[in-house]
mmCIF file of C-alpha atoms (C1' of nucleotides) in Angstrom:
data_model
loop_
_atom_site.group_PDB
_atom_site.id
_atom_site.type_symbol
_atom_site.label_atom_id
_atom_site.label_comp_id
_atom_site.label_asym_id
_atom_site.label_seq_id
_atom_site.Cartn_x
_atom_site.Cartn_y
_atom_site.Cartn_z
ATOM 1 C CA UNK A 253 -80.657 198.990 -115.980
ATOM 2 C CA UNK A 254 -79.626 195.035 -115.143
ATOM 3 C CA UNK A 255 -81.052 192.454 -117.056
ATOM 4 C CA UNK A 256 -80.429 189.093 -116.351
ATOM 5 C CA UNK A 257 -81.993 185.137 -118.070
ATOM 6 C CA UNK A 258 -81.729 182.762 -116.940
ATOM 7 C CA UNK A 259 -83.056 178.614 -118.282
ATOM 8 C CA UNK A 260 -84.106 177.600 -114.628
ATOM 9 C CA UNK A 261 -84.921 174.026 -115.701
ATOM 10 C CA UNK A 262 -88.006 173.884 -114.228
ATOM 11 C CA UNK A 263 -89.700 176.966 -112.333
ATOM 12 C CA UNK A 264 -91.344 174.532 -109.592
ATOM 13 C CA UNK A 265 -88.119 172.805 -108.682
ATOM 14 C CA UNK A 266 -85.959 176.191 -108.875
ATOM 15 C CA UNK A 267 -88.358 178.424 -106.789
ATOM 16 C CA UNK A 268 -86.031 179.083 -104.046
ATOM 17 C CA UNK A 269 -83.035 179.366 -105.979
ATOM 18 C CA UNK A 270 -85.026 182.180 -107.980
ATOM 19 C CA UNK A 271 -85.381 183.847 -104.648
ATOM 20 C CA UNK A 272 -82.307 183.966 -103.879
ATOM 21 C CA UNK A 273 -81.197 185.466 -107.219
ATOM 22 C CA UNK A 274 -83.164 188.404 -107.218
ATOM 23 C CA UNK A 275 -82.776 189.146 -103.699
ATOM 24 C CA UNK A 276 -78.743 189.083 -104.601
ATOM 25 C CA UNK A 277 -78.445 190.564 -108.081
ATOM 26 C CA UNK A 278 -81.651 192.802 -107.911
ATOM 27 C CA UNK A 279 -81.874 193.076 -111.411
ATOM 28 C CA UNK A 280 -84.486 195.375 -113.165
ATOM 29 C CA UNK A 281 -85.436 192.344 -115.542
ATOM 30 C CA UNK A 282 -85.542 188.954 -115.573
ATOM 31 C CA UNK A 283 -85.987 186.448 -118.515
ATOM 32 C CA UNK A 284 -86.565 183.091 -117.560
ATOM 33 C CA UNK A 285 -86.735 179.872 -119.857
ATOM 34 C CA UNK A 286 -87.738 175.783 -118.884
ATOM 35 C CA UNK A 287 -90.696 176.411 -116.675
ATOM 36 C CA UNK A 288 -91.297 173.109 -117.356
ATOM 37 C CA UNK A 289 -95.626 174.128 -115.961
ATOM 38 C CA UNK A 290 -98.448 175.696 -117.236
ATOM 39 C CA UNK A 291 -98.925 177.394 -113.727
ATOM 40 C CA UNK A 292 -96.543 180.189 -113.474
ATOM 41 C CA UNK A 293 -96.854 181.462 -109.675
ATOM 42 C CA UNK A 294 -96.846 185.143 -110.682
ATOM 43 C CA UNK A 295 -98.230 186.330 -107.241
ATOM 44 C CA UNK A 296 -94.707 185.160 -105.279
ATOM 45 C CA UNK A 297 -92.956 187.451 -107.679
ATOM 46 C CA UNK A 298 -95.030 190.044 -107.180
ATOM 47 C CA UNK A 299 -94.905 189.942 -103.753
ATOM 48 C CA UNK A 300 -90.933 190.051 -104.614
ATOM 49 C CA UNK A 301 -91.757 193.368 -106.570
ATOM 50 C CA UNK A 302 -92.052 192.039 -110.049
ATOM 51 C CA UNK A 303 -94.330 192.169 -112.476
ATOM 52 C CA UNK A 304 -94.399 189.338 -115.023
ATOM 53 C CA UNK A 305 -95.428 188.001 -117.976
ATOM 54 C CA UNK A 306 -95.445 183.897 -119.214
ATOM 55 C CA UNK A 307 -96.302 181.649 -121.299
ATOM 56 C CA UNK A 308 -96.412 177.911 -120.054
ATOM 57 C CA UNK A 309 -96.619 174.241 -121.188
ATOM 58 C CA UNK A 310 -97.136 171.215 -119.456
ATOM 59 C CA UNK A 311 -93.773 169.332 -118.455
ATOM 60 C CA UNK A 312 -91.980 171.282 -121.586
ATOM 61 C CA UNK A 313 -90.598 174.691 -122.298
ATOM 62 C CA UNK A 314 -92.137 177.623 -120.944
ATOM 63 C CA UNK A 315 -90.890 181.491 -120.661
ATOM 64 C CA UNK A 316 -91.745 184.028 -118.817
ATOM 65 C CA UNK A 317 -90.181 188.003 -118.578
ATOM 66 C CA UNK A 318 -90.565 189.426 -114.902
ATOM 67 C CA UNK A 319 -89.891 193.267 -114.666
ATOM 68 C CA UNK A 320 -90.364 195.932 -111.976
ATOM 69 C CA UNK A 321 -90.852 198.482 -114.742
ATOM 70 C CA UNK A 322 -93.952 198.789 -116.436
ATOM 71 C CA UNK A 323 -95.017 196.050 -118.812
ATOM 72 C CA UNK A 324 -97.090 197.557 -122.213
ATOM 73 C CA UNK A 325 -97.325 195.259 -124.421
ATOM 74 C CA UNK A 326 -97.175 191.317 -125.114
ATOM 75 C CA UNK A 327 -96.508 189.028 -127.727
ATOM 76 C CA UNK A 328 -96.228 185.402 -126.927
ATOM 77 C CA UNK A 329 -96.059 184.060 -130.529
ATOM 78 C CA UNK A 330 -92.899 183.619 -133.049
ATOM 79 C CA UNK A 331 -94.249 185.162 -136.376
ATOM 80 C CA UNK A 332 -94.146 181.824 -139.212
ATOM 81 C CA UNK A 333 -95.502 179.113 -138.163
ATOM 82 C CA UNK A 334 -99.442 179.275 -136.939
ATOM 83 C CA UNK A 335 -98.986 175.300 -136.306
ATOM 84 C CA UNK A 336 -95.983 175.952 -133.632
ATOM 85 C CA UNK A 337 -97.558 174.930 -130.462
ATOM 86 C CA UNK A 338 -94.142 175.186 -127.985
ATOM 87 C CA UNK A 339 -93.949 177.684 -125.240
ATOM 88 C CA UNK A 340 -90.501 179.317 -126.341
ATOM 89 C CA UNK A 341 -91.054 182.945 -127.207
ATOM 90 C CA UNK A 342 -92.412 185.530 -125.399
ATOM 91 C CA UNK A 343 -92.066 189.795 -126.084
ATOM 92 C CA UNK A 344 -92.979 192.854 -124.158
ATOM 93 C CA UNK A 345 -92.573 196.432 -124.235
ATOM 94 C CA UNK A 346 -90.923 198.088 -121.405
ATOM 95 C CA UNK A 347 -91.086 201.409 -120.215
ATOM 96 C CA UNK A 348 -87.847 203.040 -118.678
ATOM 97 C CA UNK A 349 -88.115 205.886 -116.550
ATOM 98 C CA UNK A 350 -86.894 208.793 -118.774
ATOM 99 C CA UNK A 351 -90.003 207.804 -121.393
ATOM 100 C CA UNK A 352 -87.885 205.552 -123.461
ATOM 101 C CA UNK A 353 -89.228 202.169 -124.463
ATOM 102 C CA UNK A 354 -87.518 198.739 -124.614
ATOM 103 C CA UNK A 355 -88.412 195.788 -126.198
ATOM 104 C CA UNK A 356 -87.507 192.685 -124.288
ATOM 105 C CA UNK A 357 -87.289 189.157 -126.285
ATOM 106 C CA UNK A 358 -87.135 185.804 -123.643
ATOM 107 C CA UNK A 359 -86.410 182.515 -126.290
ATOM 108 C CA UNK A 360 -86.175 179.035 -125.746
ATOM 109 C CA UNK A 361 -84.379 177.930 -128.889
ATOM 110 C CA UNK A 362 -85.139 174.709 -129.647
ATOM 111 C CA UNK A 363 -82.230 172.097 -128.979
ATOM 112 C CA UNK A 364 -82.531 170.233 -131.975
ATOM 113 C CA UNK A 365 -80.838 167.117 -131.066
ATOM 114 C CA UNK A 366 -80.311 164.478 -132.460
ATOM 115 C CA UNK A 367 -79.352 165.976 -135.628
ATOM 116 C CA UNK A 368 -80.549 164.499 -138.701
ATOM 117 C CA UNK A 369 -84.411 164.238 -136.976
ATOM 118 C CA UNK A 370 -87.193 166.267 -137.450
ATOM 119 C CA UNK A 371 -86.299 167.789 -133.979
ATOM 120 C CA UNK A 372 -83.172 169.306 -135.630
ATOM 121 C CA UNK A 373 -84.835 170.219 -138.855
ATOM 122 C CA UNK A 374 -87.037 172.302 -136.362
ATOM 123 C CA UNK A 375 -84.401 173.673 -134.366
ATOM 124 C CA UNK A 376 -83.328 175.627 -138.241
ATOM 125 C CA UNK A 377 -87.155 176.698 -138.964
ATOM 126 C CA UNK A 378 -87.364 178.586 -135.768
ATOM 127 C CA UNK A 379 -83.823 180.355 -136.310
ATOM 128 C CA UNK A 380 -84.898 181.404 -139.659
ATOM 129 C CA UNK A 381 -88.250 182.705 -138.167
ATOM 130 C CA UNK A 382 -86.528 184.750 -135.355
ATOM 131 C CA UNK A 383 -84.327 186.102 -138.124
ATOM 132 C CA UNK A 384 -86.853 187.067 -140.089
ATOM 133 C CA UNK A 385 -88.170 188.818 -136.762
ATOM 134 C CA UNK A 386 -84.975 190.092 -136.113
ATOM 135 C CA UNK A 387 -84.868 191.913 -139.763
ATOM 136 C CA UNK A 388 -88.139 193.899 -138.706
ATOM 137 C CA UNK A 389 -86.702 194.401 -135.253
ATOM 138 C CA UNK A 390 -83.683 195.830 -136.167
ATOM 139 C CA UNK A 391 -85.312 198.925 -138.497
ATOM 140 C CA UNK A 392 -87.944 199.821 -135.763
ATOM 141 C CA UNK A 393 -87.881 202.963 -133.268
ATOM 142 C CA UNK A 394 -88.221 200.615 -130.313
ATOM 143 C CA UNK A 395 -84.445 199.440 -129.569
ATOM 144 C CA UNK A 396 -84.982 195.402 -128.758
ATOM 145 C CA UNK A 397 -82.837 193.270 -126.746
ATOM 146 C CA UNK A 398 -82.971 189.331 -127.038
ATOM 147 C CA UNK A 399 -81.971 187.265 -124.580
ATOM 148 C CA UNK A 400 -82.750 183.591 -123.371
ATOM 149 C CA UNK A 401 -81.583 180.022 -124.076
ATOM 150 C CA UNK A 402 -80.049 179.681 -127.687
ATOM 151 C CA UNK A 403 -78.629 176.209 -127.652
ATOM 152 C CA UNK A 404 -76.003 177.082 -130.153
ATOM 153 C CA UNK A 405 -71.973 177.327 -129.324
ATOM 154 C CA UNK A 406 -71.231 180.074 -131.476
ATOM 155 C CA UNK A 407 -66.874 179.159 -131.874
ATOM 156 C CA UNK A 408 -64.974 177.310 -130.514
ATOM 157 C CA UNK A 409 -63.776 179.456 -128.053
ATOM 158 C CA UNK A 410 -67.644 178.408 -125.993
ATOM 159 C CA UNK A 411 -66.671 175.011 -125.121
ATOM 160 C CA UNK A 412 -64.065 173.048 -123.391
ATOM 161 C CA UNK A 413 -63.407 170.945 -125.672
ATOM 162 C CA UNK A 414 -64.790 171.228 -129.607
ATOM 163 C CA UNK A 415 -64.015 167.776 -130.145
ATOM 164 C CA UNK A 416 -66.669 166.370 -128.032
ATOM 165 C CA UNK A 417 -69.512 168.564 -129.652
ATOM 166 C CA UNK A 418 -68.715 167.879 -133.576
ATOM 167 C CA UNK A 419 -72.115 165.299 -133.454
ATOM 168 C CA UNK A 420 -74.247 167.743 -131.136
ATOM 169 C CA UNK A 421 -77.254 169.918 -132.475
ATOM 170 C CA UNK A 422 -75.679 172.615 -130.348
ATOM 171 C CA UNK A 423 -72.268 173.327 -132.465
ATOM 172 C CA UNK A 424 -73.559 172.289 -136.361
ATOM 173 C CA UNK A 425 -72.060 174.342 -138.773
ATOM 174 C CA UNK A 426 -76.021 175.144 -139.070
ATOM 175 C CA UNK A 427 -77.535 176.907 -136.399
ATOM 176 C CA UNK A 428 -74.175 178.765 -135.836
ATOM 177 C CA UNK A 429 -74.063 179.723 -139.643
ATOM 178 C CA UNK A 430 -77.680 181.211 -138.229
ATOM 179 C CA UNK A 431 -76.213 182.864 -134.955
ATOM 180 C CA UNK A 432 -73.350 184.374 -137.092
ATOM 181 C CA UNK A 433 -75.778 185.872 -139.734
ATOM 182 C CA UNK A 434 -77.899 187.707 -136.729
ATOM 183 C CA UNK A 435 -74.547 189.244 -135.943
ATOM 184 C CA UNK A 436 -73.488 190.101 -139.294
ATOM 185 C CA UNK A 437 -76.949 191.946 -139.340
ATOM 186 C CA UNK A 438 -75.428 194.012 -136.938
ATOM 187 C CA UNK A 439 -76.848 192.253 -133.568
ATOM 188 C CA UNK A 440 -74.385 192.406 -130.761
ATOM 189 C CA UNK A 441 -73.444 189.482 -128.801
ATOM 190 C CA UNK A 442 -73.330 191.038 -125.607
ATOM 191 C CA UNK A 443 -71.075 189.148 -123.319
ATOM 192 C CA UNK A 444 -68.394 188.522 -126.635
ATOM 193 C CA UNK A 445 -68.269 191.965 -127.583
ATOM 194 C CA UNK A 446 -67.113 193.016 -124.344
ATOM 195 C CA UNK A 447 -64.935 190.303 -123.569
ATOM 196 C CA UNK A 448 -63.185 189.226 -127.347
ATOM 197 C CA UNK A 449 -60.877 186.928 -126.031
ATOM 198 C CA UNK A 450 -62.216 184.757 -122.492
ATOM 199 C CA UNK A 451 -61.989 181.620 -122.941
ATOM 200 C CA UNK A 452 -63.676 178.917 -120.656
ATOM 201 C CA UNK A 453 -66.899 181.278 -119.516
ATOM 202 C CA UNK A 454 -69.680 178.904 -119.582
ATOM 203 C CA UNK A 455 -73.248 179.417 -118.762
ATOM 204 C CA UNK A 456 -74.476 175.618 -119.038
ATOM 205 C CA UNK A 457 -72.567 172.344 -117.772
ATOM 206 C CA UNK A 458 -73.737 168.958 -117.249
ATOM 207 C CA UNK A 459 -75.185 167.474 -114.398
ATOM 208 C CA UNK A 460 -72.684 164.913 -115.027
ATOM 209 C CA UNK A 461 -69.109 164.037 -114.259
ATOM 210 C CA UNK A 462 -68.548 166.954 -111.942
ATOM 211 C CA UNK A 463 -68.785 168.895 -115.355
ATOM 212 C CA UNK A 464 -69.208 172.360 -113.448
ATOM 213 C CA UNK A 465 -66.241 171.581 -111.041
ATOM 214 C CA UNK A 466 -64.057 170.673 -113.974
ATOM 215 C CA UNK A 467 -65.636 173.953 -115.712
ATOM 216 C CA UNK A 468 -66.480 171.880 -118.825
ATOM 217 C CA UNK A 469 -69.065 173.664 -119.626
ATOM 218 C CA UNK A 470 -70.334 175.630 -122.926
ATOM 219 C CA UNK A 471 -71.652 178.921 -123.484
ATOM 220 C CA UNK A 472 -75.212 178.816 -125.072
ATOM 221 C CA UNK A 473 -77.139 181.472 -122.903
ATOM 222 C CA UNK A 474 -77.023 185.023 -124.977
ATOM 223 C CA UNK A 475 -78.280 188.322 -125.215
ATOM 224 C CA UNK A 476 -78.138 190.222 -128.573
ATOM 225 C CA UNK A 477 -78.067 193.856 -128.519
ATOM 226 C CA UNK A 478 -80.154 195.592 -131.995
ATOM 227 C CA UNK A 479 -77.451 198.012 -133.405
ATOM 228 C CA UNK A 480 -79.369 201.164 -131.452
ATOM 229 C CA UNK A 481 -79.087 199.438 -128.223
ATOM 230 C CA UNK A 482 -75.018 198.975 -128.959
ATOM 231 C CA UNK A 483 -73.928 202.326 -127.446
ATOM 232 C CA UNK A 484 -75.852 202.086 -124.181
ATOM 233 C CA UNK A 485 -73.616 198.281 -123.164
ATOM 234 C CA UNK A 486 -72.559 198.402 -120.322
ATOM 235 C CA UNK A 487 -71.546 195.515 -118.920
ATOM 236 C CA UNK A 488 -72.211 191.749 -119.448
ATOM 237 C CA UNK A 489 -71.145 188.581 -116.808
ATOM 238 C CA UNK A 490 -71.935 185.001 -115.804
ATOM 239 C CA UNK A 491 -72.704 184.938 -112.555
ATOM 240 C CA UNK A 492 -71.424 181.423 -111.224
ATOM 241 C CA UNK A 493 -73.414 181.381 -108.077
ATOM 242 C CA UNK A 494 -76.750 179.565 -108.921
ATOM 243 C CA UNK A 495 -75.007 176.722 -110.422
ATOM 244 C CA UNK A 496 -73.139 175.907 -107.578
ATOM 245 C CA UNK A 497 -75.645 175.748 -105.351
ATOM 246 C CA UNK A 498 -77.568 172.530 -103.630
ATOM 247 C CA UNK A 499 -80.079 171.044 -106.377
ATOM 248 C CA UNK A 500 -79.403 173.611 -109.107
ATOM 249 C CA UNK A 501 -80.398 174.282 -112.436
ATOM 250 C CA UNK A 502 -78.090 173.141 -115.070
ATOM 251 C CA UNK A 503 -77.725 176.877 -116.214
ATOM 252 C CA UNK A 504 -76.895 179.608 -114.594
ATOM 253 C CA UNK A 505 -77.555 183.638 -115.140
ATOM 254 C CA UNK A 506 -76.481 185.820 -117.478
ATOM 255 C CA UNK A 507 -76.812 189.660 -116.843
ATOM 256 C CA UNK A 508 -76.718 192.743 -119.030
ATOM 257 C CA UNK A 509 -76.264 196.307 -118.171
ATOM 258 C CA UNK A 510 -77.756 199.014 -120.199
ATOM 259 C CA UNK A 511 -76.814 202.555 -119.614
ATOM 260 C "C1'" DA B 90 -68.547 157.141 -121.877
ATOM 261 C "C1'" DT B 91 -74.711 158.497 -127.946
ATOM 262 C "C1'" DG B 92 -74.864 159.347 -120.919
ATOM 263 C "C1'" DG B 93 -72.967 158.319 -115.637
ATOM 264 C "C1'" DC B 94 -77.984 163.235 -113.723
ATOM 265 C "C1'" DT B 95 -82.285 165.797 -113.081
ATOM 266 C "C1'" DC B 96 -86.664 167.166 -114.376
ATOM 267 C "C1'" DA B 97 -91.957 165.922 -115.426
ATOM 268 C "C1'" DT B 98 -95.690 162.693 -115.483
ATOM 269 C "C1'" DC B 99 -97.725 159.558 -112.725
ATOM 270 C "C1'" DA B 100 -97.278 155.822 -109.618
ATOM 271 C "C1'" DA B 101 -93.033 152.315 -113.124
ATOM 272 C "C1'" DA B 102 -90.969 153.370 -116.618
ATOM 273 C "C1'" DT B 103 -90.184 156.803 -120.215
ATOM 274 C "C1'" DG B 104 -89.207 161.205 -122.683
ATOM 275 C "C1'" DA B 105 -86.458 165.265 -122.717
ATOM 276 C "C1'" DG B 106 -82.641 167.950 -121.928
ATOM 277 C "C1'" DA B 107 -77.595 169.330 -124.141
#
DNA sequence: ATGGCTCATCAAATGAGA
């Protein structure tokens, strides 16, 4: 079972480049973040053999879950906060082929930046509501994967260059305090786990200053594994292609396989 | 280099991203 996410930075603009991706990776899942449209042109992926699942906003955010197995159940709301009107969560319920169900989590965590705004003040109310989430999560029958845009470096070791992300929403002591606790509930980082030590894997670099050329880049794209789902990793990789293709998203995929 | 680029909206700048 592949599972991939992947922030396309607008679903519109990225359409083609979406295409491409499944027709390459042909993963079972897909988790896609920055629609940047309330539209989300469901028929062309089911004509692709996916069916999907989104929630959109105008010119902001958006998520959406496309699977070829069986979608039960959806939630499109982060439990906490009834006045939360951004597009940045959305759940379902898969069913796998041997009767086993999965849950399947697509975030858009909120940037935060500039810190010391309301923006990053926001950015730590939404981690402490997914937490909360991820406390019920973690004691249900239904194993639950997360994955999606985090915007947090969790160590050093997920950017070039630490120095030149001390003032950046991204690597406060903060929201990785947050990402660290999730893991010390015993969620999995998937790609970390299974590779302890790799340095310079990236899943986001600038559109500036050649930063994906110069692979100064930072690793803020995730998937966390709830303890139950832990024995059936697999496998976990950034796959580089996307990014350096003509007029790409500033992200590129990340894909999970599950035993 | 507190953005040099790329999106969206909407028809020229501006906000947002990270």
């Amino acid at each position: 079972m592949l599972i991939a996410s992947w922030n396309v930075n607008s679903i519109r603009a990225r359409m083609m480049h979406a295409h491409d991706f499944l027709q390459a990776q042909q993963p079972d899942v897909l988790l896609m973040q920055e629609l940047k449209t309330l539209e989300f042109p469901a028929m062309d992926f089911k004509a692709l053999g996916y069916e999907s699942v989104a929630i959109g906003q105008k010119s902001y955010n958006g998520v959406a879950i496309l699977s070829k197995l069986p979608i039960e159940t959806v939630t499109t709301k982060l439990d906490g906060d009834d006045e939360d009107t951004h597009a940045r969560f959305i759940e379902a319920i898969l069913d796998e082929p041997d009767g086993k169900r999965l849950r399947v989590v697509c975030i858009y965590l909120p940037n935060g930046n500039p810190i010391g705004t309301e923006k990053f003040i926001y950015k730590l109310g939404w981690m402490d509501r997914l937490i909360h989430q991820m406390m019920r999560w973690k004691d249900d029958p239904i194993p639950t994967i997360i994955g999606g845009d985090f915007n947090v470096i969790p160590e050093d070791i997920d950017c070039d260059k630490p120095a030149n992300w001390v003032r950046d929403a991204l690597f406060q002591p903060e929201p990785r305090e947050r990402y660290r606790a999730m893991q010390t509930m015993g969620w999995v980082d998937a790609f970390r786990a299974l590779h302890p030590e790799e340095a310079g894997a990236y899943t986001y670099w600038d559109y500036f200053r050649q930063a994906f050329e110069r692979n100064r880049g930072i690793r803020i794209d995730h998937f966390l594994l709830s303890p139950a789902l832990r024995p059936r990793l697999e496998s976990c990789v950034i796959d580089k292609t996307p990014r350096g293709q003509e007029k790409p998203s500033d992200h590129t995929p990340i894909l999970v396989t599950l035993k």
